[in-house]
Amino acid sequence: MALTFVDAPIEEVDENEPQNVVYLDDKGGNSLRLQIFQGMYYHCYYRPTILRQIRSVRLRPDDVYFPAYLRTGTHWTFEMVSMLLNGKAETIPKYKGHNQLEFATNEDLNCLPSPRVITAHQWLSNAPTDLKKLKCKVIYPLRDPRDVAVSLYSAYVDCKFYVNKKGVFEDFLTLFLEGKVDMNGFFDHIRDAEKFFAENPDIPVHFMIYEETAKDTLQAVQNLSDFLELSRNDDLCRAIADKCKFSRMVVDKEPYSRKVDGKNVLYRKGIVGDWRNWFTEEMLEKYYSVYEEKMSGSRFYDRYAKQKLE
């Protein structure tokens, strides 16, 4: 499978359908370069012709569909699930993008052997139409939005999505809270997922909680195994949990990583609570104001609500 990656996002990477590139200025006057496709913000590594085909991608009954917001532990979870399905605690010898709807063509995905882990950053309402018909298993990750914001900012800087001069985190946070980032922001992504699950209660879903996975990776792998309806093998689960320790995975996945100026842009720290090194009290006050607005009434509200976290 031939996937194309560039050292920095560029305009019109697809001659058949140029990107609709936009420049979003933060309050510091620094410009963030993204593209808009069908009303949604995307970074510029994605080709419009690939994005256009997503709804028509053919799924299989035994597919595991993994629609994750960026920086919520997607590579980590992909590795665990793939190892479980393979029945071996061995590094998956490829980049996750080969299974990702925003990168791979329908033809490329058709060549993957079953059972497939189909990954995406799409809203669930934009998933392939086959998902509702076939009722594939869905794994949906959750992570503290404050850590997501920090990790996404770092990724944008490392991938050179800023034009000329990089912005500071405080200014990026405003864009993050306004939904002027990939997939129109974390909060809209999760609320769309919530609506999808409410409307499709017959689709099996497993919520992969980043903080719980970091605290007890073995239990997280065992829970995944049970959700996938695999015969429980605790020795295998233990081996996978050990293999998927962040420090080991970064080394093991090095040959399949994506780099910009020699820096691995896929894996950062893999820790919980790094937001404390970035947020000021003023930024937290602004954040919680938006959190209350966006997440009020959500089934997920309590998990990351102010009174629970502090």
mmCIF file of N, CA, C and O in Angstrom, residues 93-193:
data_model
loop_
_atom_site.group_PDB
_atom_site.id
_atom_site.type_symbol
_atom_site.label_atom_id
_atom_site.label_comp_id
_atom_site.label_asym_id
_atom_site.label_seq_id
_atom_site.Cartn_x
_atom_site.Cartn_y
_atom_site.Cartn_z
ATOM 1 N N PRO A 93 3.942 -4.360 12.654
ATOM 2 C CA PRO A 93 5.010 -3.814 11.809
ATOM 3 C C PRO A 93 4.518 -2.880 10.712
ATOM 4 O O PRO A 93 4.799 -3.072 9.526
ATOM 5 N N LYS A 94 3.798 -1.847 11.114
ATOM 6 C CA LYS A 94 3.351 -0.843 10.150
ATOM 7 C C LYS A 94 2.840 0.374 10.900
ATOM 8 O O LYS A 94 2.599 0.335 12.112
ATOM 9 N N TYR A 95 2.647 1.436 10.148
ATOM 10 C CA TYR A 95 2.063 2.666 10.672
ATOM 11 C C TYR A 95 0.541 2.536 10.680
ATOM 12 O O TYR A 95 -0.049 1.985 9.747
ATOM 13 N N LYS A 96 -0.084 3.039 11.732
ATOM 14 C CA LYS A 96 -1.536 2.954 11.871
ATOM 15 C C LYS A 96 -2.280 3.545 10.674
ATOM 16 O O LYS A 96 -3.406 3.149 10.361
ATOM 17 N N GLY A 97 -1.665 4.510 9.997
ATOM 18 C CA GLY A 97 -2.307 5.163 8.864
ATOM 19 C C GLY A 97 -2.701 4.224 7.747
ATOM 20 O O GLY A 97 -3.597 4.532 6.952
ATOM 21 N N HIS A 98 -2.072 3.053 7.673
ATOM 22 C CA HIS A 98 -2.444 2.077 6.648
ATOM 23 C C HIS A 98 -3.850 1.529 6.879
ATOM 24 O O HIS A 98 -4.446 0.957 5.958
ATOM 25 N N ASN A 99 -4.363 1.693 8.091
ATOM 26 C CA ASN A 99 -5.722 1.250 8.423
ATOM 27 C C ASN A 99 -6.671 2.423 8.633
ATOM 28 O O ASN A 99 -7.798 2.227 9.073
ATOM 29 N N GLN A 100 -6.222 3.624 8.313
ATOM 30 C CA GLN A 100 -6.973 4.832 8.672
ATOM 31 C C GLN A 100 -7.742 5.396 7.483
ATOM 32 O O GLN A 100 -7.192 5.602 6.403
ATOM 33 N N LEU A 101 -9.004 5.701 7.731
ATOM 34 C CA LEU A 101 -9.890 6.152 6.650
ATOM 35 C C LEU A 101 -9.439 7.445 6.002
ATOM 36 O O LEU A 101 -9.693 7.663 4.818
ATOM 37 N N GLU A 102 -8.759 8.307 6.750
ATOM 38 C CA GLU A 102 -8.330 9.586 6.176
ATOM 39 C C GLU A 102 -7.079 9.457 5.311
ATOM 40 O O GLU A 102 -6.710 10.401 4.605
ATOM 41 N N PHE A 103 -6.437 8.305 5.353
ATOM 42 C CA PHE A 103 -5.217 8.102 4.573
ATOM 43 C C PHE A 103 -5.356 7.043 3.469
ATOM 44 O O PHE A 103 -4.811 7.197 2.381
ATOM 45 N N ALA A 104 -6.018 5.954 3.777
ATOM 46 C CA ALA A 104 -6.029 4.789 2.885
ATOM 47 C C ALA A 104 -7.243 4.816 1.950
ATOM 48 O O ALA A 104 -8.340 5.193 2.353
ATOM 49 N N THR A 105 -7.027 4.407 0.715
ATOM 50 C CA THR A 105 -8.137 4.313 -0.227
ATOM 51 C C THR A 105 -8.986 3.081 0.092
ATOM 52 O O THR A 105 -8.550 2.168 0.797
ATOM 53 N N ASN A 106 -10.178 3.066 -0.448
ATOM 54 C CA ASN A 106 -11.057 1.909 -0.266
ATOM 55 C C ASN A 106 -10.376 0.647 -0.785
ATOM 56 O O ASN A 106 -10.464 -0.428 -0.178
ATOM 57 N N GLU A 107 -9.695 0.795 -1.908
ATOM 58 C CA GLU A 107 -9.010 -0.363 -2.500
ATOM 59 C C GLU A 107 -7.912 -0.876 -1.572
ATOM 60 O O GLU A 107 -7.736 -2.095 -1.420
ATOM 61 N N ASP A 108 -7.169 0.044 -0.964
ATOM 62 C CA ASP A 108 -6.113 -0.358 -0.029
ATOM 63 C C ASP A 108 -6.700 -1.075 1.181
ATOM 64 O O ASP A 108 -6.173 -2.099 1.638
ATOM 65 N N LEU A 109 -7.793 -0.545 1.705
ATOM 66 C CA LEU A 109 -8.429 -1.164 2.864
ATOM 67 C C LEU A 109 -8.967 -2.548 2.531
ATOM 68 O O LEU A 109 -8.941 -3.453 3.366
ATOM 69 N N ASN A 110 -9.442 -2.716 1.322
ATOM 70 C CA ASN A 110 -9.959 -4.016 0.897
ATOM 71 C C ASN A 110 -8.884 -5.087 0.898
ATOM 72 O O ASN A 110 -9.185 -6.281 1.009
ATOM 73 N N CYS A 111 -7.635 -4.667 0.782
ATOM 74 C CA CYS A 111 -6.530 -5.625 0.745
ATOM 75 C C CYS A 111 -6.091 -6.083 2.136
ATOM 76 O O CYS A 111 -5.317 -7.040 2.257
ATOM 77 N N LEU A 112 -6.581 -5.431 3.168
ATOM 78 C CA LEU A 112 -6.198 -5.813 4.529
ATOM 79 C C LEU A 112 -6.917 -7.095 4.924
ATOM 80 O O LEU A 112 -8.115 -7.241 4.687
ATOM 81 N N PRO A 113 -6.207 -8.027 5.557
ATOM 82 C CA PRO A 113 -6.846 -9.280 5.985
ATOM 83 C C PRO A 113 -7.771 -9.068 7.174
ATOM 84 O O PRO A 113 -7.567 -8.171 7.992
ATOM 85 N N SER A 114 -8.770 -9.895 7.275
ATOM 86 C CA SER A 114 -9.683 -9.855 8.425
ATOM 87 C C SER A 114 -9.091 -10.649 9.590
ATOM 88 O O SER A 114 -8.329 -11.589 9.379
ATOM 89 N N PRO A 115 -9.453 -10.270 10.808
ATOM 90 C CA PRO A 115 -10.278 -9.119 11.187
ATOM 91 C C PRO A 115 -9.471 -7.826 11.145
ATOM 92 O O PRO A 115 -8.309 -7.800 11.554
ATOM 93 N N ARG A 116 -10.086 -6.767 10.626
ATOM 94 C CA ARG A 116 -9.401 -5.496 10.476
ATOM 95 C C ARG A 116 -9.736 -4.551 11.639
ATOM 96 O O ARG A 116 -10.846 -4.565 12.145
ATOM 97 N N VAL A 117 -8.749 -3.749 12.010
ATOM 98 C CA VAL A 117 -9.000 -2.614 12.892
ATOM 99 C C VAL A 117 -9.021 -1.391 11.984
ATOM 100 O O VAL A 117 -7.988 -1.002 11.432
ATOM 101 N N ILE A 118 -10.205 -0.818 11.789
ATOM 102 C CA ILE A 118 -10.352 0.346 10.917
ATOM 103 C C ILE A 118 -10.359 1.593 11.786
ATOM 104 O O ILE A 118 -11.249 1.783 12.612
ATOM 105 N N THR A 119 -9.347 2.422 11.623
ATOM 106 C CA THR A 119 -9.223 3.607 12.450
ATOM 107 C C THR A 119 -9.693 4.845 11.697
ATOM 108 O O THR A 119 -9.725 4.867 10.459
ATOM 109 N N ALA A 120 -10.042 5.873 12.446
ATOM 110 C CA ALA A 120 -10.491 7.130 11.852
ATOM 111 C C ALA A 120 -10.457 8.217 12.910
ATOM 112 O O ALA A 120 -10.488 7.941 14.117
ATOM 113 N N HIS A 121 -10.383 9.461 12.445
ATOM 114 C CA HIS A 121 -10.579 10.599 13.336
ATOM 115 C C HIS A 121 -11.931 11.254 13.069
ATOM 116 O O HIS A 121 -12.277 12.246 13.699
ATOM 117 N N GLN A 122 -12.674 10.706 12.131
ATOM 118 C CA GLN A 122 -13.970 11.248 11.752
ATOM 119 C C GLN A 122 -14.972 11.266 12.894
ATOM 120 O O GLN A 122 -14.908 10.441 13.809
ATOM 121 N N TRP A 123 -15.934 12.173 12.799
ATOM 122 C CA TRP A 123 -17.105 12.066 13.647
ATOM 123 C C TRP A 123 -17.799 10.750 13.331
ATOM 124 O O TRP A 123 -17.774 10.275 12.194
ATOM 125 N N LEU A 124 -18.448 10.178 14.320
ATOM 126 C CA LEU A 124 -19.178 8.934 14.083
ATOM 127 C C LEU A 124 -20.341 9.132 13.107
ATOM 128 O O LEU A 124 -20.700 8.224 12.365
ATOM 129 N N SER A 125 -20.900 10.313 13.079
ATOM 130 C CA SER A 125 -21.981 10.574 12.120
ATOM 131 C C SER A 125 -21.479 10.588 10.682
ATOM 132 O O SER A 125 -22.278 10.498 9.747
ATOM 133 N N ASN A 126 -20.165 10.680 10.500
ATOM 134 C CA ASN A 126 -19.562 10.632 9.168
ATOM 135 C C ASN A 126 -18.926 9.280 8.868
ATOM 136 O O ASN A 126 -18.180 9.135 7.897
ATOM 137 N N ALA A 127 -19.213 8.291 9.692
ATOM 138 C CA ALA A 127 -18.629 6.962 9.504
ATOM 139 C C ALA A 127 -19.172 6.312 8.234
ATOM 140 O O ALA A 127 -20.218 6.718 7.704
ATOM 141 N N PRO A 128 -18.496 5.288 7.728
ATOM 142 C CA PRO A 128 -19.036 4.540 6.590
ATOM 143 C C PRO A 128 -20.466 4.079 6.874
ATOM 144 O O PRO A 128 -20.779 3.657 7.993
ATOM 145 N N THR A 129 -21.307 4.158 5.876
ATOM 146 C CA THR A 129 -22.722 3.805 6.073
ATOM 147 C C THR A 129 -22.892 2.347 6.481
ATOM 148 O O THR A 129 -23.901 1.991 7.099
ATOM 149 N N ASP A 130 -21.911 1.514 6.161
ATOM 150 C CA ASP A 130 -21.977 0.099 6.537
ATOM 151 C C ASP A 130 -21.966 -0.117 8.045
ATOM 152 O O ASP A 130 -22.389 -1.173 8.529
ATOM 153 N N LEU A 131 -21.471 0.857 8.804
ATOM 154 C CA LEU A 131 -21.332 0.661 10.241
ATOM 155 C C LEU A 131 -22.677 0.368 10.900
ATOM 156 O O LEU A 131 -22.799 -0.558 11.703
ATOM 157 N N LYS A 132 -23.688 1.134 10.544
ATOM 158 C CA LYS A 132 -25.015 0.915 11.125
ATOM 159 C C LYS A 132 -25.613 -0.402 10.648
ATOM 160 O O LYS A 132 -26.275 -1.110 11.405
ATOM 161 N N LYS A 133 -25.384 -0.733 9.405
ATOM 162 C CA LYS A 133 -25.972 -1.949 8.837
ATOM 163 C C LYS A 133 -25.334 -3.210 9.422
ATOM 164 O O LYS A 133 -26.039 -4.163 9.771
ATOM 165 N N LEU A 134 -24.015 -3.202 9.543
ATOM 166 C CA LEU A 134 -23.302 -4.398 9.987
ATOM 167 C C LEU A 134 -23.124 -4.450 11.500
ATOM 168 O O LEU A 134 -22.796 -5.504 12.044
ATOM 169 N N LYS A 135 -23.325 -3.310 12.158
ATOM 170 C CA LYS A 135 -23.202 -3.234 13.616
ATOM 171 C C LYS A 135 -21.838 -3.745 14.105
ATOM 172 O O LYS A 135 -21.745 -4.594 15.008
ATOM 173 N N CYS A 136 -20.806 -3.222 13.476
ATOM 174 C CA CYS A 136 -19.444 -3.582 13.863
ATOM 175 C C CYS A 136 -19.165 -3.087 15.284
ATOM 176 O O CYS A 136 -19.738 -2.100 15.746
ATOM 177 N N LYS A 137 -18.272 -3.766 15.961
ATOM 178 C CA LYS A 137 -17.835 -3.318 17.277
ATOM 179 C C LYS A 137 -17.104 -1.977 17.143
ATOM 180 O O LYS A 137 -16.316 -1.778 16.221
ATOM 181 N N VAL A 138 -17.374 -1.085 18.091
ATOM 182 C CA VAL A 138 -16.771 0.247 18.094
ATOM 183 C C VAL A 138 -15.990 0.444 19.385
ATOM 184 O O VAL A 138 -16.477 0.132 20.476
ATOM 185 N N ILE A 139 -14.780 0.935 19.250
ATOM 186 C CA ILE A 139 -13.978 1.328 20.408
ATOM 187 C C ILE A 139 -13.830 2.840 20.361
ATOM 188 O O ILE A 139 -13.322 3.394 19.377
ATOM 189 N N TYR A 140 -14.301 3.511 21.409
ATOM 190 C CA TYR A 140 -14.240 4.975 21.443
ATOM 191 C C TYR A 140 -13.408 5.424 22.644
ATOM 192 O O TYR A 140 -13.724 5.098 23.786
ATOM 193 N N PRO A 141 -12.318 6.165 22.391
ATOM 194 C CA PRO A 141 -11.440 6.576 23.489
ATOM 195 C C PRO A 141 -11.873 7.881 24.135
ATOM 196 O O PRO A 141 -12.461 8.758 23.499
ATOM 197 N N LEU A 142 -11.584 8.008 25.400
ATOM 198 C CA LEU A 142 -11.811 9.234 26.147
ATOM 199 C C LEU A 142 -10.520 9.609 26.870
ATOM 200 O O LEU A 142 -9.805 8.739 27.380
ATOM 201 N N ARG A 143 -10.236 10.919 26.894
ATOM 202 C CA ARG A 143 -9.055 11.408 27.598
ATOM 203 C C ARG A 143 -9.358 12.811 28.127
ATOM 204 O O ARG A 143 -10.148 13.553 27.528
ATOM 205 N N ASP A 144 -8.726 13.163 29.220
ATOM 206 C CA ASP A 144 -8.885 14.499 29.779
ATOM 207 C C ASP A 144 -8.658 15.528 28.667
ATOM 208 O O ASP A 144 -7.567 15.590 28.080
ATOM 209 N N PRO A 145 -9.662 16.356 28.364
ATOM 210 C CA PRO A 145 -9.521 17.323 27.259
ATOM 211 C C PRO A 145 -8.363 18.292 27.454
ATOM 212 O O PRO A 145 -7.811 18.797 26.467
ATOM 213 N N ARG A 146 -7.976 18.553 28.693
ATOM 214 C CA ARG A 146 -6.843 19.444 28.924
ATOM 215 C C ARG A 146 -5.546 18.818 28.416
ATOM 216 O O ARG A 146 -4.711 19.495 27.796
ATOM 217 N N ASP A 147 -5.377 17.514 28.651
ATOM 218 C CA ASP A 147 -4.203 16.825 28.114
ATOM 219 C C ASP A 147 -4.284 16.710 26.592
ATOM 220 O O ASP A 147 -3.258 16.762 25.898
ATOM 221 N N VAL A 148 -5.495 16.545 26.065
ATOM 222 C CA VAL A 148 -5.670 16.510 24.610
ATOM 223 C C VAL A 148 -5.222 17.833 24.001
ATOM 224 O O VAL A 148 -4.512 17.865 22.990
ATOM 225 N N ALA A 149 -5.617 18.942 24.616
ATOM 226 C CA ALA A 149 -5.243 20.261 24.097
ATOM 227 C C ALA A 149 -3.732 20.443 24.060
ATOM 228 O O ALA A 149 -3.171 20.919 23.063
ATOM 229 N N VAL A 150 -3.063 20.051 25.141
ATOM 230 C CA VAL A 150 -1.604 20.180 25.211
ATOM 231 C C VAL A 150 -0.933 19.317 24.153
ATOM 232 O O VAL A 150 -0.030 19.755 23.436
ATOM 233 N N SER A 151 -1.375 18.076 24.033
ATOM 234 C CA SER A 151 -0.770 17.155 23.079
ATOM 235 C C SER A 151 -1.029 17.588 21.644
ATOM 236 O O SER A 151 -0.151 17.484 20.782
ATOM 237 N N LEU A 152 -2.234 18.090 21.374
ATOM 238 C CA LEU A 152 -2.557 18.543 20.016
ATOM 239 C C LEU A 152 -1.735 19.770 19.645
ATOM 240 O O LEU A 152 -1.233 19.874 18.521
ATOM 241 N N TYR A 153 -1.587 20.686 20.585
ATOM 242 C CA TYR A 153 -0.742 21.856 20.339
ATOM 243 C C TYR A 153 0.683 21.431 19.988
ATOM 244 O O TYR A 153 1.274 21.909 19.006
ATOM 245 N N SER A 154 1.231 20.510 20.774
ATOM 246 C CA SER A 154 2.601 20.047 20.523
ATOM 247 C C SER A 154 2.710 19.382 19.156
ATOM 248 O O SER A 154 3.702 19.569 18.440
ATOM 249 N N ALA A 155 1.696 18.616 18.779
ATOM 250 C CA ALA A 155 1.703 17.964 17.466
ATOM 251 C C ALA A 155 1.636 18.988 16.347
ATOM 252 O O ALA A 155 2.330 18.854 15.334
ATOM 253 N N TYR A 156 0.803 20.000 16.510
ATOM 254 C CA TYR A 156 0.697 21.045 15.489
ATOM 255 C C TYR A 156 2.027 21.774 15.310
ATOM 256 O O TYR A 156 2.429 22.098 14.190
ATOM 257 N N VAL A 157 2.710 22.043 16.412
ATOM 258 C CA VAL A 157 4.011 22.703 16.339
ATOM 259 C C VAL A 157 5.031 21.793 15.654
ATOM 260 O O VAL A 157 5.746 22.198 14.737
ATOM 261 N N ASP A 158 5.083 20.529 16.099
ATOM 262 C CA ASP A 158 6.061 19.592 15.545
ATOM 263 C C ASP A 158 5.826 19.334 14.059
ATOM 264 O O ASP A 158 6.779 19.151 13.294
ATOM 265 N N CYS A 159 4.557 19.307 13.658
ATOM 266 C CA CYS A 159 4.219 19.042 12.252
ATOM 267 C C CYS A 159 4.239 20.303 11.397
ATOM 268 O O CYS A 159 3.921 20.259 10.206
ATOM 269 N N LYS A 160 4.572 21.427 12.013
ATOM 270 C CA LYS A 160 4.695 22.705 11.305
ATOM 271 C C LYS A 160 3.385 23.165 10.687
ATOM 272 O O LYS A 160 3.352 23.661 9.561
ATOM 273 N N PHE A 161 2.314 22.987 11.432
ATOM 274 C CA PHE A 161 1.031 23.499 10.959
ATOM 275 C C PHE A 161 0.936 25.006 11.139
ATOM 276 O O PHE A 161 0.068 25.642 10.549
ATOM 277 N N TYR A 162 1.804 25.541 12.010
ATOM 278 C CA TYR A 162 1.880 26.993 12.123
ATOM 279 C C TYR A 162 2.709 27.530 10.959
ATOM 280 O O TYR A 162 3.688 26.917 10.535
ATOM 281 N N VAL A 163 2.307 28.688 10.463
ATOM 282 C CA VAL A 163 3.013 29.328 9.360
ATOM 283 C C VAL A 163 4.073 30.264 9.941
ATOM 284 O O VAL A 163 3.767 31.111 10.779
ATOM 285 N N ASN A 164 5.290 30.094 9.495
ATOM 286 C CA ASN A 164 6.419 30.917 9.925
ATOM 287 C C ASN A 164 6.704 30.729 11.414
ATOM 288 O O ASN A 164 7.457 29.853 11.795
ATOM 289 N N LYS A 165 6.055 31.492 12.277
ATOM 290 C CA LYS A 165 6.336 31.449 13.706
ATOM 291 C C LYS A 165 5.272 30.652 14.437
ATOM 292 O O LYS A 165 4.089 30.793 14.155
ATOM 293 N N LYS A 166 5.679 29.800 15.356
ATOM 294 C CA LYS A 166 4.699 29.014 16.104
ATOM 295 C C LYS A 166 4.009 29.883 17.155
ATOM 296 O O LYS A 166 4.604 30.797 17.722
ATOM 297 N N GLY A 167 2.740 29.592 17.393
ATOM 298 C CA GLY A 167 2.004 30.296 18.424
ATOM 299 C C GLY A 167 2.315 29.733 19.790
ATOM 300 O O GLY A 167 2.919 28.666 19.929
ATOM 301 N N VAL A 168 1.908 30.429 20.830
ATOM 302 C CA VAL A 168 2.085 29.955 22.196
ATOM 303 C C VAL A 168 0.843 29.173 22.590
ATOM 304 O O VAL A 168 -0.234 29.334 22.018
ATOM 305 N N PHE A 169 0.980 28.318 23.617
ATOM 306 C CA PHE A 169 -0.125 27.440 23.988
ATOM 307 C C PHE A 169 -1.370 28.217 24.398
ATOM 308 O O PHE A 169 -2.492 27.833 24.075
ATOM 309 N N GLU A 170 -1.203 29.302 25.134
ATOM 310 C CA GLU A 170 -2.369 30.059 25.588
ATOM 311 C C GLU A 170 -3.227 30.515 24.411
ATOM 312 O O GLU A 170 -4.460 30.454 24.461
ATOM 313 N N ASP A 171 -2.583 30.963 23.347
ATOM 314 C CA ASP A 171 -3.330 31.403 22.170
ATOM 315 C C ASP A 171 -3.934 30.220 21.433
ATOM 316 O O ASP A 171 -5.053 30.303 20.906
ATOM 317 N N PHE A 172 -3.211 29.096 21.396
ATOM 318 C CA PHE A 172 -3.757 27.895 20.765
ATOM 319 C C PHE A 172 -4.987 27.405 21.518
ATOM 320 O O PHE A 172 -5.958 26.945 20.914
ATOM 321 N N LEU A 173 -4.954 27.500 22.842
ATOM 322 C CA LEU A 173 -6.076 27.024 23.641
ATOM 323 C C LEU A 173 -7.372 27.718 23.229
ATOM 324 O O LEU A 173 -8.438 27.090 23.198
ATOM 325 N N THR A 174 -7.296 28.999 22.889
ATOM 326 C CA THR A 174 -8.487 29.713 22.430
ATOM 327 C C THR A 174 -9.042 29.069 21.165
ATOM 328 O O THR A 174 -10.255 28.852 21.042
ATOM 329 N N LEU A 175 -8.161 28.742 20.223
ATOM 330 C CA LEU A 175 -8.603 28.069 18.992
ATOM 331 C C LEU A 175 -9.196 26.699 19.313
ATOM 332 O O LEU A 175 -10.225 26.303 18.755
ATOM 333 N N PHE A 176 -8.564 25.975 20.236
ATOM 334 C CA PHE A 176 -9.043 24.656 20.633
ATOM 335 C C PHE A 176 -10.450 24.741 21.217
ATOM 336 O O PHE A 176 -11.338 23.953 20.876
ATOM 337 N N LEU A 177 -10.657 25.704 22.083
ATOM 338 C CA LEU A 177 -11.961 25.844 22.739
ATOM 339 C C LEU A 177 -13.029 26.359 21.778
ATOM 340 O O LEU A 177 -14.218 26.096 21.966
ATOM 341 N N GLU A 178 -12.611 27.058 20.735
ATOM 342 C CA GLU A 178 -13.550 27.557 19.729
ATOM 343 C C GLU A 178 -13.824 26.529 18.636
ATOM 344 O O GLU A 178 -14.627 26.777 17.736
ATOM 345 N N GLY A 179 -13.166 25.377 18.705
ATOM 346 C CA GLY A 179 -13.360 24.351 17.689
ATOM 347 C C GLY A 179 -12.661 24.651 16.382
ATOM 348 O O GLY A 179 -13.002 24.070 15.340
ATOM 349 N N LYS A 180 -11.655 25.494 16.411
ATOM 350 C CA LYS A 180 -10.915 25.840 15.198
ATOM 351 C C LYS A 180 -9.652 24.997 15.109
ATOM 352 O O LYS A 180 -8.535 25.485 14.953
ATOM 353 N N VAL A 181 -9.863 23.697 15.217
ATOM 354 C CA VAL A 181 -8.813 22.688 15.126
ATOM 355 C C VAL A 181 -9.405 21.483 14.401
ATOM 356 O O VAL A 181 -10.566 21.498 13.993
ATOM 357 N N ASP A 182 -8.625 20.431 14.263
ATOM 358 C CA ASP A 182 -9.095 19.232 13.559
ATOM 359 C C ASP A 182 -10.452 18.764 14.063
ATOM 360 O O ASP A 182 -10.714 18.730 15.265
ATOM 361 N N MET A 183 -11.296 18.366 13.119
ATOM 362 C CA MET A 183 -12.621 17.797 13.381
ATOM 363 C C MET A 183 -13.524 18.749 14.175
ATOM 364 O O MET A 183 -14.434 18.328 14.860
ATOM 365 N N ASN A 184 -13.228 20.053 14.069
ATOM 366 C CA ASN A 184 -14.018 21.087 14.746
ATOM 367 C C ASN A 184 -13.986 20.959 16.268
ATOM 368 O O ASN A 184 -14.881 21.442 16.955
ATOM 369 N N GLY A 185 -12.964 20.281 16.756
ATOM 370 C CA GLY A 185 -12.721 20.270 18.183
ATOM 371 C C GLY A 185 -13.142 19.006 18.912
ATOM 372 O O GLY A 185 -13.981 18.242 18.452
ATOM 373 N N PHE A 186 -12.539 18.821 20.060
ATOM 374 C CA PHE A 186 -12.772 17.636 20.891
ATOM 375 C C PHE A 186 -14.224 17.550 21.355
ATOM 376 O O PHE A 186 -14.848 16.488 21.322
ATOM 377 N N PHE A 187 -14.767 18.648 21.814
ATOM 378 C CA PHE A 187 -16.096 18.607 22.420
ATOM 379 C C PHE A 187 -17.176 18.248 21.412
ATOM 380 O O PHE A 187 -18.072 17.450 21.706
ATOM 381 N N ASP A 188 -17.112 18.824 20.220
ATOM 382 C CA ASP A 188 -18.108 18.482 19.200
ATOM 383 C C ASP A 188 -17.968 17.028 18.768
ATOM 384 O O ASP A 188 -18.955 16.366 18.456
ATOM 385 N N HIS A 189 -16.744 16.532 18.757
ATOM 386 C CA HIS A 189 -16.493 15.137 18.390
ATOM 387 C C HIS A 189 -17.174 14.197 19.386
ATOM 388 O O HIS A 189 -17.871 13.238 19.002
ATOM 389 N N ILE A 190 -17.001 14.474 20.668
ATOM 390 C CA ILE A 190 -17.546 13.576 21.686
ATOM 391 C C ILE A 190 -19.066 13.705 21.775
ATOM 392 O O ILE A 190 -19.774 12.709 21.983
ATOM 393 N N ARG A 191 -19.602 14.899 21.580
ATOM 394 C CA ARG A 191 -21.058 15.044 21.621
ATOM 395 C C ARG A 191 -21.713 14.379 20.420
ATOM 396 O O ARG A 191 -22.815 13.820 20.508
ATOM 397 N N ASP A 192 -21.048 14.425 19.279
ATOM 398 C CA ASP A 192 -21.555 13.712 18.109
ATOM 399 C C ASP A 192 -21.554 12.208 18.363
ATOM 400 O O ASP A 192 -22.503 11.506 18.003
ATOM 401 N N ALA A 193 -20.483 11.702 18.999
ATOM 402 C CA ALA A 193 -20.416 10.272 19.329
ATOM 403 C C ALA A 193 -21.540 9.887 20.286
ATOM 404 O O ALA A 193 -22.189 8.843 20.125
#
